[in-house]
PDB file of C-alpha atoms in Angstrom:
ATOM      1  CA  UNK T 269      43.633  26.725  76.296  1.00  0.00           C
ATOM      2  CA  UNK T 270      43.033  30.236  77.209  1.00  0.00           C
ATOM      3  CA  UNK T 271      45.445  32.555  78.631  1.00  0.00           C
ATOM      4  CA  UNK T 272      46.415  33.569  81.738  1.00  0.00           C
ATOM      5  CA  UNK T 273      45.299  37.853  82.115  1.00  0.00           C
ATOM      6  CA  UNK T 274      46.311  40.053  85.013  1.00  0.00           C
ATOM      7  CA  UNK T 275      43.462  42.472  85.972  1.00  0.00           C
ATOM      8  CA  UNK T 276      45.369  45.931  86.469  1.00  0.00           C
ATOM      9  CA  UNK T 277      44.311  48.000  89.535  1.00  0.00           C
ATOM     10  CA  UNK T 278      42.881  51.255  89.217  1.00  0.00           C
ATOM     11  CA  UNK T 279      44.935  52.606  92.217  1.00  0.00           C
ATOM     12  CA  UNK T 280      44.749  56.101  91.450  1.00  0.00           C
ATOM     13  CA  UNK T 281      41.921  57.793  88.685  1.00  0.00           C
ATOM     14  CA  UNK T 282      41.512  61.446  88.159  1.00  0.00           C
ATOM     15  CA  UNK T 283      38.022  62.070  86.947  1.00  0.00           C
ATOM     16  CA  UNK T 284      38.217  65.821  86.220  1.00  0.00           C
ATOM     17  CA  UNK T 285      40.516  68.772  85.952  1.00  0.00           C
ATOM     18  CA  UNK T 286      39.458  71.905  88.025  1.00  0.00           C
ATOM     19  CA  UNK T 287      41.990  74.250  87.390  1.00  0.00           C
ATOM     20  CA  UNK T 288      45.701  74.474  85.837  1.00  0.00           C
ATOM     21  CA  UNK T 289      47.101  78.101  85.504  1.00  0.00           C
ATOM     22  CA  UNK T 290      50.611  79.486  86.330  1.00  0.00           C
ATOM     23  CA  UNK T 291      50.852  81.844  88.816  1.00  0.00           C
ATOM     24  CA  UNK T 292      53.146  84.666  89.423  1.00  0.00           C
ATOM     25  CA  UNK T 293      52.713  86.331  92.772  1.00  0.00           C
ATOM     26  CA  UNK T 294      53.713  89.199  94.331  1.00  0.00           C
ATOM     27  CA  UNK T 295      54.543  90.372  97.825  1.00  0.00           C
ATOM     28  CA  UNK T 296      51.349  91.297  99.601  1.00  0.00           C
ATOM     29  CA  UNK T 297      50.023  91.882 103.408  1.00  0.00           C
ATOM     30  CA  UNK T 298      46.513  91.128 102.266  1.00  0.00           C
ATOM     31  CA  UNK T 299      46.413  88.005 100.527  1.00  0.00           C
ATOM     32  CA  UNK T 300      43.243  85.754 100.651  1.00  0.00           C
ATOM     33  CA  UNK T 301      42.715  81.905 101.487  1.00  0.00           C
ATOM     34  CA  UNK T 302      40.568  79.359 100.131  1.00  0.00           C
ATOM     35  CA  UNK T 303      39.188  75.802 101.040  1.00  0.00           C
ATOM     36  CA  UNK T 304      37.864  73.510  98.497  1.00  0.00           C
ATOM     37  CA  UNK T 305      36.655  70.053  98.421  1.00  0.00           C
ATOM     38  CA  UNK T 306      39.166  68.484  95.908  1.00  0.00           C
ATOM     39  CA  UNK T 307      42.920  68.343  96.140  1.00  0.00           C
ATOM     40  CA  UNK T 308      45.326  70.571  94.910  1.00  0.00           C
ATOM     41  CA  UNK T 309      48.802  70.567  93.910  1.00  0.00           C
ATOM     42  CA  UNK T 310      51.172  73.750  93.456  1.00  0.00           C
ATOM     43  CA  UNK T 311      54.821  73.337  92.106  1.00  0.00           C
ATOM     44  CA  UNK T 312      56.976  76.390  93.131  1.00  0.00           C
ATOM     45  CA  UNK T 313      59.115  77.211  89.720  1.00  0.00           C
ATOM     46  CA  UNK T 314      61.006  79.879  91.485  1.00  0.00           C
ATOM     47  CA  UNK T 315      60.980  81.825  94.777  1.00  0.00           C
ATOM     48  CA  UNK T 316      60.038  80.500  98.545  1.00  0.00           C
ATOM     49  CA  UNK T 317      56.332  79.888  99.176  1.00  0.00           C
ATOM     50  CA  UNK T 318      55.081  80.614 102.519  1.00  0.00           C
ATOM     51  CA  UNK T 319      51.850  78.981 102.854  1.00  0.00           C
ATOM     52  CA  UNK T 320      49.348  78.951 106.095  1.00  0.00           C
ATOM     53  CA  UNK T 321      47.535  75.375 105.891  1.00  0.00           C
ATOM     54  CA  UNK T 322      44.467  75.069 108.803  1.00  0.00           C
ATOM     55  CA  UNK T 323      46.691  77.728 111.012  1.00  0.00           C
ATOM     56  CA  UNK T 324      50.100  76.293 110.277  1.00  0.00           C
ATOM     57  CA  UNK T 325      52.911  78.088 108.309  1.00  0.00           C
ATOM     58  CA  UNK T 326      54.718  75.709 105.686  1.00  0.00           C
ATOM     59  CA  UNK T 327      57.474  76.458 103.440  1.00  0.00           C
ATOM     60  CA  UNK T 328      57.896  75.795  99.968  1.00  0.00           C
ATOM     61  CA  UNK T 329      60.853  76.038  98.007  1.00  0.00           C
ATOM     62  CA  UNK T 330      61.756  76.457  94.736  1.00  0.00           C
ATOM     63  CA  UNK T 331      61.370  72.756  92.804  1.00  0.00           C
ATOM     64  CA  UNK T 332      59.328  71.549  95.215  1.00  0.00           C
ATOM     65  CA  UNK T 333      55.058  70.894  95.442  1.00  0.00           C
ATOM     66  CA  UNK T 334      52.608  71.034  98.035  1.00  0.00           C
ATOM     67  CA  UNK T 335      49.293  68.740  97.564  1.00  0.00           C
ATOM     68  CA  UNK T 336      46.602  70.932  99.554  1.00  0.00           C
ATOM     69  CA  UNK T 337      44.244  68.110 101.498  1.00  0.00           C
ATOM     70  CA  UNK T 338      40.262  68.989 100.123  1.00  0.00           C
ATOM     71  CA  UNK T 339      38.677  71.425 102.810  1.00  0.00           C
ATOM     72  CA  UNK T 340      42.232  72.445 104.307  1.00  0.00           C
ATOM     73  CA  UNK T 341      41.932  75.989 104.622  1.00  0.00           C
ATOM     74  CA  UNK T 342      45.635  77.124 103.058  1.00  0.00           C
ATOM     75  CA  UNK T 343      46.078  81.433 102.321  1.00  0.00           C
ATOM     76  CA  UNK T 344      49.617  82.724 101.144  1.00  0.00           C
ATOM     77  CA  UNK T 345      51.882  84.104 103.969  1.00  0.00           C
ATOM     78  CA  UNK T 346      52.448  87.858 104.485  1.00  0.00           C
ATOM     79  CA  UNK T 347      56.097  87.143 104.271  1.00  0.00           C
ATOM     80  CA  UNK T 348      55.739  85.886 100.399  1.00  0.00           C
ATOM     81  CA  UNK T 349      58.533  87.063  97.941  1.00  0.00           C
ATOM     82  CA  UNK T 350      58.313  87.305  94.347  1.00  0.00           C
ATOM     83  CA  UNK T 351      57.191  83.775  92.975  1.00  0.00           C
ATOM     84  CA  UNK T 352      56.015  80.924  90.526  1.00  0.00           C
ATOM     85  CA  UNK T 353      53.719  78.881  91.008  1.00  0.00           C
ATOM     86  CA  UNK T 354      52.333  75.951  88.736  1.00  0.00           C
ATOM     87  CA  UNK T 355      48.786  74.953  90.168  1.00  0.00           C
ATOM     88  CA  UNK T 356      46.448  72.105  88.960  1.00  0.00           C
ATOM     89  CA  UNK T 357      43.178  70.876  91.227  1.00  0.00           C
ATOM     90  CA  UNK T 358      41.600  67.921  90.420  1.00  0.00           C
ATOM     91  CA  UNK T 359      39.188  65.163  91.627  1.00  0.00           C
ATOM     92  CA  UNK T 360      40.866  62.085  92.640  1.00  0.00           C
ATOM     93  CA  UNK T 361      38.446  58.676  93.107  1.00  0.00           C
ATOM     94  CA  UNK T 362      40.395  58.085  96.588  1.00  0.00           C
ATOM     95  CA  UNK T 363      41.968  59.985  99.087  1.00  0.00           C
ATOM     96  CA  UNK T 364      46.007  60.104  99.407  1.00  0.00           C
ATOM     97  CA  UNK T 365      47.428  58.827 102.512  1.00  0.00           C
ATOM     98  CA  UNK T 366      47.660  62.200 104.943  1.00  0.00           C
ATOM     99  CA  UNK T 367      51.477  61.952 104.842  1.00  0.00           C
ATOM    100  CA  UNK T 368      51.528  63.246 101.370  1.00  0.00           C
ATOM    101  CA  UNK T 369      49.148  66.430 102.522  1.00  0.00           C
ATOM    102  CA  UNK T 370      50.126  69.454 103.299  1.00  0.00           C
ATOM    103  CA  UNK T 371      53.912  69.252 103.401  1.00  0.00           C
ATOM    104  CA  UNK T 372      56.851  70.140 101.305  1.00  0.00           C
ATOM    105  CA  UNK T 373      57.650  67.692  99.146  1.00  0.00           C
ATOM    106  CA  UNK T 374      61.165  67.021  97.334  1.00  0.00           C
ATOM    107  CA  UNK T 375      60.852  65.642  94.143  1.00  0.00           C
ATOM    108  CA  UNK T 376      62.903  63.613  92.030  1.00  0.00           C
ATOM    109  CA  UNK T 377      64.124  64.783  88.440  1.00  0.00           C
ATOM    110  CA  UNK T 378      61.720  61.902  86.988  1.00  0.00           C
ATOM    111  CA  UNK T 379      59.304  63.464  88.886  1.00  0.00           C
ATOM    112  CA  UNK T 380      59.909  66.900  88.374  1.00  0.00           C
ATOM    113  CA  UNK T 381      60.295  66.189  84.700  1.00  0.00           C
ATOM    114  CA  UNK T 382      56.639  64.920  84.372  1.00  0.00           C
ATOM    115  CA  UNK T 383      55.529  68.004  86.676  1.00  0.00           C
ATOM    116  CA  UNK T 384      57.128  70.045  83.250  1.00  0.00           C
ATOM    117  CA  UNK T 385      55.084  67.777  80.883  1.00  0.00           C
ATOM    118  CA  UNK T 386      51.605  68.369  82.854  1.00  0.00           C
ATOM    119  CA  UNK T 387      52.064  72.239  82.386  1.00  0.00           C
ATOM    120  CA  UNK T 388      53.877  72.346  79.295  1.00  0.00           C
ATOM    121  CA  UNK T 389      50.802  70.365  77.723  1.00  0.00           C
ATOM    122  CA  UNK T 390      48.024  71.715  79.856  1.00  0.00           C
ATOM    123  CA  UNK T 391      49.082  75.612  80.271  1.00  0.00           C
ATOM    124  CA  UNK T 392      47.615  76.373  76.736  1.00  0.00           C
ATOM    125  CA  UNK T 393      44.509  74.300  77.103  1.00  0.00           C
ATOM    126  CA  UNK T 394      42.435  76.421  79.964  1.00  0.00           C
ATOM    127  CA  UNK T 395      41.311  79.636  80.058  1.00  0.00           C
ATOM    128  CA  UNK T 396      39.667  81.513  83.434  1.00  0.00           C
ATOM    129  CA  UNK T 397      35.760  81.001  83.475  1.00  0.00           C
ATOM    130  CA  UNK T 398      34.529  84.916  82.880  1.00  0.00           C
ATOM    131  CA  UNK T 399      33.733  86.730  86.585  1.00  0.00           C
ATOM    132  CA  UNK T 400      29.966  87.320  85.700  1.00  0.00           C
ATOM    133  CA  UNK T 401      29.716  83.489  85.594  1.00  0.00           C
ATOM    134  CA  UNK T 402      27.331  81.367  87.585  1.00  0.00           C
ATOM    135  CA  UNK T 403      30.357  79.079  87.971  1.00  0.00           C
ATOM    136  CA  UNK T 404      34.014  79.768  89.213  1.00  0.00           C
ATOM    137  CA  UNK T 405      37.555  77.946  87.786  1.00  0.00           C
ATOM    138  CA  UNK T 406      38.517  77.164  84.577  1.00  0.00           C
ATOM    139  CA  UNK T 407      37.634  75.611  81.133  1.00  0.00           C
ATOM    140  CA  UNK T 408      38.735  73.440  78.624  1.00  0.00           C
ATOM    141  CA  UNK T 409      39.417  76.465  75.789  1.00  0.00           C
ATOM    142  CA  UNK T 410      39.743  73.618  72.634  1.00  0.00           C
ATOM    143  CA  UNK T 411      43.047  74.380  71.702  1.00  0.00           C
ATOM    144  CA  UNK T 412      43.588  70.775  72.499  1.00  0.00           C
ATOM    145  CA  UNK T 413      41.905  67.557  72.329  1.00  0.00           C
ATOM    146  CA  UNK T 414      40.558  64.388  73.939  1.00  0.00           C
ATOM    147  CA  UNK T 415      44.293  63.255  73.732  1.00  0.00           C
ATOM    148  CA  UNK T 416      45.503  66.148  75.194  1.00  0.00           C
ATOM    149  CA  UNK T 417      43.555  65.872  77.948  1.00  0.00           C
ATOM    150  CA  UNK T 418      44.331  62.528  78.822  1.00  0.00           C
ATOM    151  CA  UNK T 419      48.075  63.165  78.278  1.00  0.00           C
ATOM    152  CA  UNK T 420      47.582  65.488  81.433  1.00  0.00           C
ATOM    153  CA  UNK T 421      45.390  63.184  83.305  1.00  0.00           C
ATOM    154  CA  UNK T 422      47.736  59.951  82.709  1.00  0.00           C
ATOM    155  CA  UNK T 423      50.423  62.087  84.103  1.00  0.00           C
ATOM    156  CA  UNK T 424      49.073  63.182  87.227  1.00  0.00           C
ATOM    157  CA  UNK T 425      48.333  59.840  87.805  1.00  0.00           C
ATOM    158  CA  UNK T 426      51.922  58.659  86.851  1.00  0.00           C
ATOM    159  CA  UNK T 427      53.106  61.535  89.511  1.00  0.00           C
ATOM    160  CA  UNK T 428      50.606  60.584  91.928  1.00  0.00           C
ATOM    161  CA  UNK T 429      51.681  56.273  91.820  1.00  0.00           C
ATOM    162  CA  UNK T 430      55.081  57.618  92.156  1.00  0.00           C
ATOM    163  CA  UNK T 431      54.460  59.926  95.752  1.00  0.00           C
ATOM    164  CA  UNK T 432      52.483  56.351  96.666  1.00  0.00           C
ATOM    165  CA  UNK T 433      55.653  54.063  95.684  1.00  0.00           C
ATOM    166  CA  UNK T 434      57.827  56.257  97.477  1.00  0.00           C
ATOM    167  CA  UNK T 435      55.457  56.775 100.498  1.00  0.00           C
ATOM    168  CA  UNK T 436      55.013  52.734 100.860  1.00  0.00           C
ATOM    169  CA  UNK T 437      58.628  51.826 100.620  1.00  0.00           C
ATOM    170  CA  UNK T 438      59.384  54.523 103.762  1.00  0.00           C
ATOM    171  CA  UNK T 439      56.620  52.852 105.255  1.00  0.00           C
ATOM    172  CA  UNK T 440      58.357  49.629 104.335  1.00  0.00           C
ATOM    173  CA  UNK T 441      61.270  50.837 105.955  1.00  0.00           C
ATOM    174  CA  UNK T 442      59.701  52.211 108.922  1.00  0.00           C
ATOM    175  CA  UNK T 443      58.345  49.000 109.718  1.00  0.00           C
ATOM    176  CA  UNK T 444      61.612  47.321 109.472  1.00  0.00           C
ATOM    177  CA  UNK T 445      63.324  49.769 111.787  1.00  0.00           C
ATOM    178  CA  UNK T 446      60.308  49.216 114.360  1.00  0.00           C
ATOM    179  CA  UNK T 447      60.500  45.396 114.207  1.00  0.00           C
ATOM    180  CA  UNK T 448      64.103  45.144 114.395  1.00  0.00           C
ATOM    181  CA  UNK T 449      64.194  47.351 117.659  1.00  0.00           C
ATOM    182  CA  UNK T 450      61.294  45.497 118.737  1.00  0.00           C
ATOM    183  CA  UNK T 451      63.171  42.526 118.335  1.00  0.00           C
ATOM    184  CA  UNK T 452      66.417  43.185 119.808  1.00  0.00           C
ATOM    185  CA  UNK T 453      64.405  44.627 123.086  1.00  0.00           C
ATOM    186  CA  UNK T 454      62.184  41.475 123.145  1.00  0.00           C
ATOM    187  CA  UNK T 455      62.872  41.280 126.811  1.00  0.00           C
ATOM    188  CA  UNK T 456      61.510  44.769 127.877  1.00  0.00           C
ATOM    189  CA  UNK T 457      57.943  45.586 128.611  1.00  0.00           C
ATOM    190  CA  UNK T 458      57.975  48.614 126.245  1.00  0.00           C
ATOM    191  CA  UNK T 459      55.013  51.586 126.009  1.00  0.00           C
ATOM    192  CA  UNK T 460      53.936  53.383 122.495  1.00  0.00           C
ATOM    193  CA  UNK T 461      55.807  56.294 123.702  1.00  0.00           C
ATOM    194  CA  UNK T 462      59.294  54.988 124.467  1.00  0.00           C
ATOM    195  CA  UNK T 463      59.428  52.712 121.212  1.00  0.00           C
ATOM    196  CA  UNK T 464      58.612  55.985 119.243  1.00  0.00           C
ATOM    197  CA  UNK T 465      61.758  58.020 120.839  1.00  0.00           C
ATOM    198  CA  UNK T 466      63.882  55.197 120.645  1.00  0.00           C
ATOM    199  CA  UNK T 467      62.873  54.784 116.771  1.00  0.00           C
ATOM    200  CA  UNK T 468      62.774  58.577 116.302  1.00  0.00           C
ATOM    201  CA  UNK T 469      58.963  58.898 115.259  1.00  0.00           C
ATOM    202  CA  UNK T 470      55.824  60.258 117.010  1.00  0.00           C
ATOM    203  CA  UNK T 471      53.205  58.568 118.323  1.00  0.00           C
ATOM    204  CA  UNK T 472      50.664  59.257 115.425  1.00  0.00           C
ATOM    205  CA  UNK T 473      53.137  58.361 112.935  1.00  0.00           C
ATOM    206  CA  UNK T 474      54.043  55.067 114.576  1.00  0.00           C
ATOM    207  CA  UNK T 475      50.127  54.148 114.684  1.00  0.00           C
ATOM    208  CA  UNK T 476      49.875  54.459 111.471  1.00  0.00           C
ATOM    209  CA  UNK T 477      52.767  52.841 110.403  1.00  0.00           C
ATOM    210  CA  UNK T 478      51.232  49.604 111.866  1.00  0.00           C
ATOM    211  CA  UNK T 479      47.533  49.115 111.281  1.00  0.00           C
ATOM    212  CA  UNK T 480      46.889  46.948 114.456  1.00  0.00           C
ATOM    213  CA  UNK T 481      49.189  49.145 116.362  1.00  0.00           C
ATOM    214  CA  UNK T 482      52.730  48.217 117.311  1.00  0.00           C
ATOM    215  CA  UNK T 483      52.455  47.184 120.618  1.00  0.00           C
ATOM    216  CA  UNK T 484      49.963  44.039 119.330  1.00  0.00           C
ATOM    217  CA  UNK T 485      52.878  43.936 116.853  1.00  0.00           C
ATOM    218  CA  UNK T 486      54.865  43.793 119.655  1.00  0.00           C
ATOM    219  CA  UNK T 487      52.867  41.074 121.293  1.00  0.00           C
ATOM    220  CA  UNK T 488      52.706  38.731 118.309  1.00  0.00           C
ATOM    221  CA  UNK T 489      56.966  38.906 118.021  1.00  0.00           C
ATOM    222  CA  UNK T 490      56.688  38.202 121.946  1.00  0.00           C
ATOM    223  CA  UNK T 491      54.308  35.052 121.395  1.00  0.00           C
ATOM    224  CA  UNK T 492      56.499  33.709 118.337  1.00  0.00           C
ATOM    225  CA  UNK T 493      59.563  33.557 120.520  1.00  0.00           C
ATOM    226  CA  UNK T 494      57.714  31.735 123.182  1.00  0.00           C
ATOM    227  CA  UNK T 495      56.368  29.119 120.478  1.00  0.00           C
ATOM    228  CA  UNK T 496      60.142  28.814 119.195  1.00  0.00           C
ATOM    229  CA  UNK T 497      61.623  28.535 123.254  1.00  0.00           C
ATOM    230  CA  UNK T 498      58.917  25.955 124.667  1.00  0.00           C
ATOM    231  CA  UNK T 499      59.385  23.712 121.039  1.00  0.00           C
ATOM    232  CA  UNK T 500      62.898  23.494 122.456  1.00  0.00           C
ATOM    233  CA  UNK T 501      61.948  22.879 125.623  1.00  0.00           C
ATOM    234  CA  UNK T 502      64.779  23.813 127.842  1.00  0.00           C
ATOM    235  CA  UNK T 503      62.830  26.618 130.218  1.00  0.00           C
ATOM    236  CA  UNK T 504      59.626  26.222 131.765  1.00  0.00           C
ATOM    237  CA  UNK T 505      56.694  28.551 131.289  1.00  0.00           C
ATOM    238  CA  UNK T 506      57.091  30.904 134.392  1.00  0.00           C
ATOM    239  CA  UNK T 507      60.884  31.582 132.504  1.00  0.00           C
ATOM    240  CA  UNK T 508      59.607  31.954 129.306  1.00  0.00           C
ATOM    241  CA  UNK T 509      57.280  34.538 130.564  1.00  0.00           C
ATOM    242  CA  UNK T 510      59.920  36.569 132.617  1.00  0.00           C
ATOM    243  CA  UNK T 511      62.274  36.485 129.999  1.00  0.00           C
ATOM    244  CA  UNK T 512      60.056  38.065 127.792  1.00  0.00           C
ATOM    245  CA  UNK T 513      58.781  40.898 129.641  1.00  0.00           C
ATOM    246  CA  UNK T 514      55.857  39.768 130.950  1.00  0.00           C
ATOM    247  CA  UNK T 515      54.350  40.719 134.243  1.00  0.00           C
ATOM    248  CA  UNK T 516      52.931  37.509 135.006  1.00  0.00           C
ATOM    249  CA  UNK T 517      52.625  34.320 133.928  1.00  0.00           C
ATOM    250  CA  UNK T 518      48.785  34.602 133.765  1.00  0.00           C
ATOM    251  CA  UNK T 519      49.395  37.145 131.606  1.00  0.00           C
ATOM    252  CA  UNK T 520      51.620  35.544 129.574  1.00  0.00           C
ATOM    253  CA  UNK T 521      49.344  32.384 129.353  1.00  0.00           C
ATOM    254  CA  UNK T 522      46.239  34.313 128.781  1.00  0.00           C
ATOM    255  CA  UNK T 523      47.438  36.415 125.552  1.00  0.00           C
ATOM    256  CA  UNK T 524      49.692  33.187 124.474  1.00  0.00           C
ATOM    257  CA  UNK T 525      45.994  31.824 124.418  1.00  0.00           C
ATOM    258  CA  UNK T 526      44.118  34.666 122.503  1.00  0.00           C
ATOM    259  CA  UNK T 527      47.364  34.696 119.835  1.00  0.00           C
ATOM    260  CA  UNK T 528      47.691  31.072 119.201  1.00  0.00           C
ATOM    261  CA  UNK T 529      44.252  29.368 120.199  1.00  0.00           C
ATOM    262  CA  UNK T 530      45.582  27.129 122.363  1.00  0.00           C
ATOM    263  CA  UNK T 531      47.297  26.948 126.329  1.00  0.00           C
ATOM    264  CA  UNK T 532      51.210  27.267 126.782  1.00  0.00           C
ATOM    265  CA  UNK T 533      50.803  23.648 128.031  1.00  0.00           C
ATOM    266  CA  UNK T 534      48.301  22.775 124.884  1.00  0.00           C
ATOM    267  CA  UNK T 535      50.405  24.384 122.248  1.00  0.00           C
ATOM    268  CA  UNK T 536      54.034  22.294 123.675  1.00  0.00           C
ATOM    269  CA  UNK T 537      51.544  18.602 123.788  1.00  0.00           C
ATOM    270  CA  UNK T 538      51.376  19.464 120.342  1.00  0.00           C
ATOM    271  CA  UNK T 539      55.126  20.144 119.436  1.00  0.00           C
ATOM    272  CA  UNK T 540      56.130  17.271 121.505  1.00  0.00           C
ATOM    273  CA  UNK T 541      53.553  14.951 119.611  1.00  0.00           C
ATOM    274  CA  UNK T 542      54.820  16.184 116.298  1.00  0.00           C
ATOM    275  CA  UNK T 543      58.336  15.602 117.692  1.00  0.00           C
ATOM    276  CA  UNK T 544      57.765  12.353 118.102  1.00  0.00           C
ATOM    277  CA  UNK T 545      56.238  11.330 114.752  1.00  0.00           C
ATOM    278  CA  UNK T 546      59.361  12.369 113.178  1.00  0.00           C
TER     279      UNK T 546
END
């Protein structure tokens, strides 16, 4: 008999470290930007961390990161105080979801604590590549070793799982909010945009929060309460459809149709027939 294994995803895999320095910056009017094609995250130790991201001004405080998106063009703000920074780039094997780009994030003390073992392992291990270079960033110094490195790299990914985790169980969350509004206002004939102020999202966030949108979401908890109301069999289909927001009963009948294969009058043949077999 052999035994029963569990494949383990590779959900997140960094490949290579780019760069991991710390940083202490001063004020300055004429600070530079950058844009790169890999991400990049920067932990603010101490101090406030104005950053321009692609035109927009973020703020950073002091134990919290900021993962720059690859190609987003970010350039400290004019307005910068005296501050750490902790800064490691790296390439990642698949993008992050955008909500964990370019933002402020607060992180917990598990996470902050493995933030402190990244640098505390990797600070001694890089050195700046030499400005007469053909190549730009940093280098693996060997004053560690293979372990070392993947120390750092298991990690990042260990801080990455854990913005995931967090990010899907809002997302979770989200999507119960939605569907419970949704649910209790069965009866309306609602657009994208009022379901978004009455949940308190936008538009874009709402979208994403349901991958074949939320007003075919919508639809589908519309089409499941018809099912349940013509099984029972006490309204006709003309009531079913007015009591569920339809315009018409055409309507009704034609996206009952494309959601359950079958007619209004097809689908209750079948739940009387099964009705009867009982």
């Amino acid at each position: 008999m052999e035994y029963k294994k569990t494949a383990v995803p590779s959900k997140v895999s960094i490949s290579n470290i780019v760069t991991l320095h710390r940083a202490e910056c001063k004020p300055s009017p004429n600070r530079t930007g950058e844009a790169h094609d890999f991400p990049e995250l920067v932990y603010v130790e101490s101090g406030e961390n104005n950053v321009i991201i692609d035109g927009v001004c973020r703020l950073v405080r002091e134990g919290e990161a900021i993962i720059f998106a690859p190609l987003s063009y970010h350039i400290g703000s004019e307005k910068n105080k005296e501050l750490t920074l902790h800064i490691i780039s790296f390439d990642l094997n698949t993008p992050l979801p955008a909500e964990l780009y370019n933002k402020a994030l607060s992180l917990t003390a598990k996470q902050t604590s493995v933030i402190s073992e990244i640098f505390s392992t990797g600070l001694a291990l890089f050195s700046k590549i030499p400005p007469n270079s053909k190549e730009k960033g940093m280098f693996f110094n060997g004053n560690g070793n293979d372990a070392s490195l993947q120390i750092i790299k298991n990690n990042l990914e260990l801080f990455i799982l854990s913005l995931l985790e967090a990010d899907e169980r809002d997302s979770l969350n989200d999507k119960n909010k939605v569907t419970e509004y949704l649910k209790k206002n069965i009866s309306k004939n609602l657009s994208l945009g009022e379901i978004a102020k009455a949940v308190s999202m936008s538009t874009s966030m709402l979208k994403r929060t349901f991958d074949g949108g939320v007003i075919n979401h919508f639809n589908d908890l519309k089409i499941n309460a018809a099912c349940e109301m013509i099984k029972q069999g006490d309204v006709n289909f003309t009531q079913i459809a007015e009591s569920l927001g339809f315009s018409s009963l055409h309507y009704f009948s034609r996206l009952f149709k494309i959601k359950t294969g079958k007619s209004p009058s097809e689908y209750k043949k079948g739940a009387e027939s099964k009705h009867l077999k009982k």
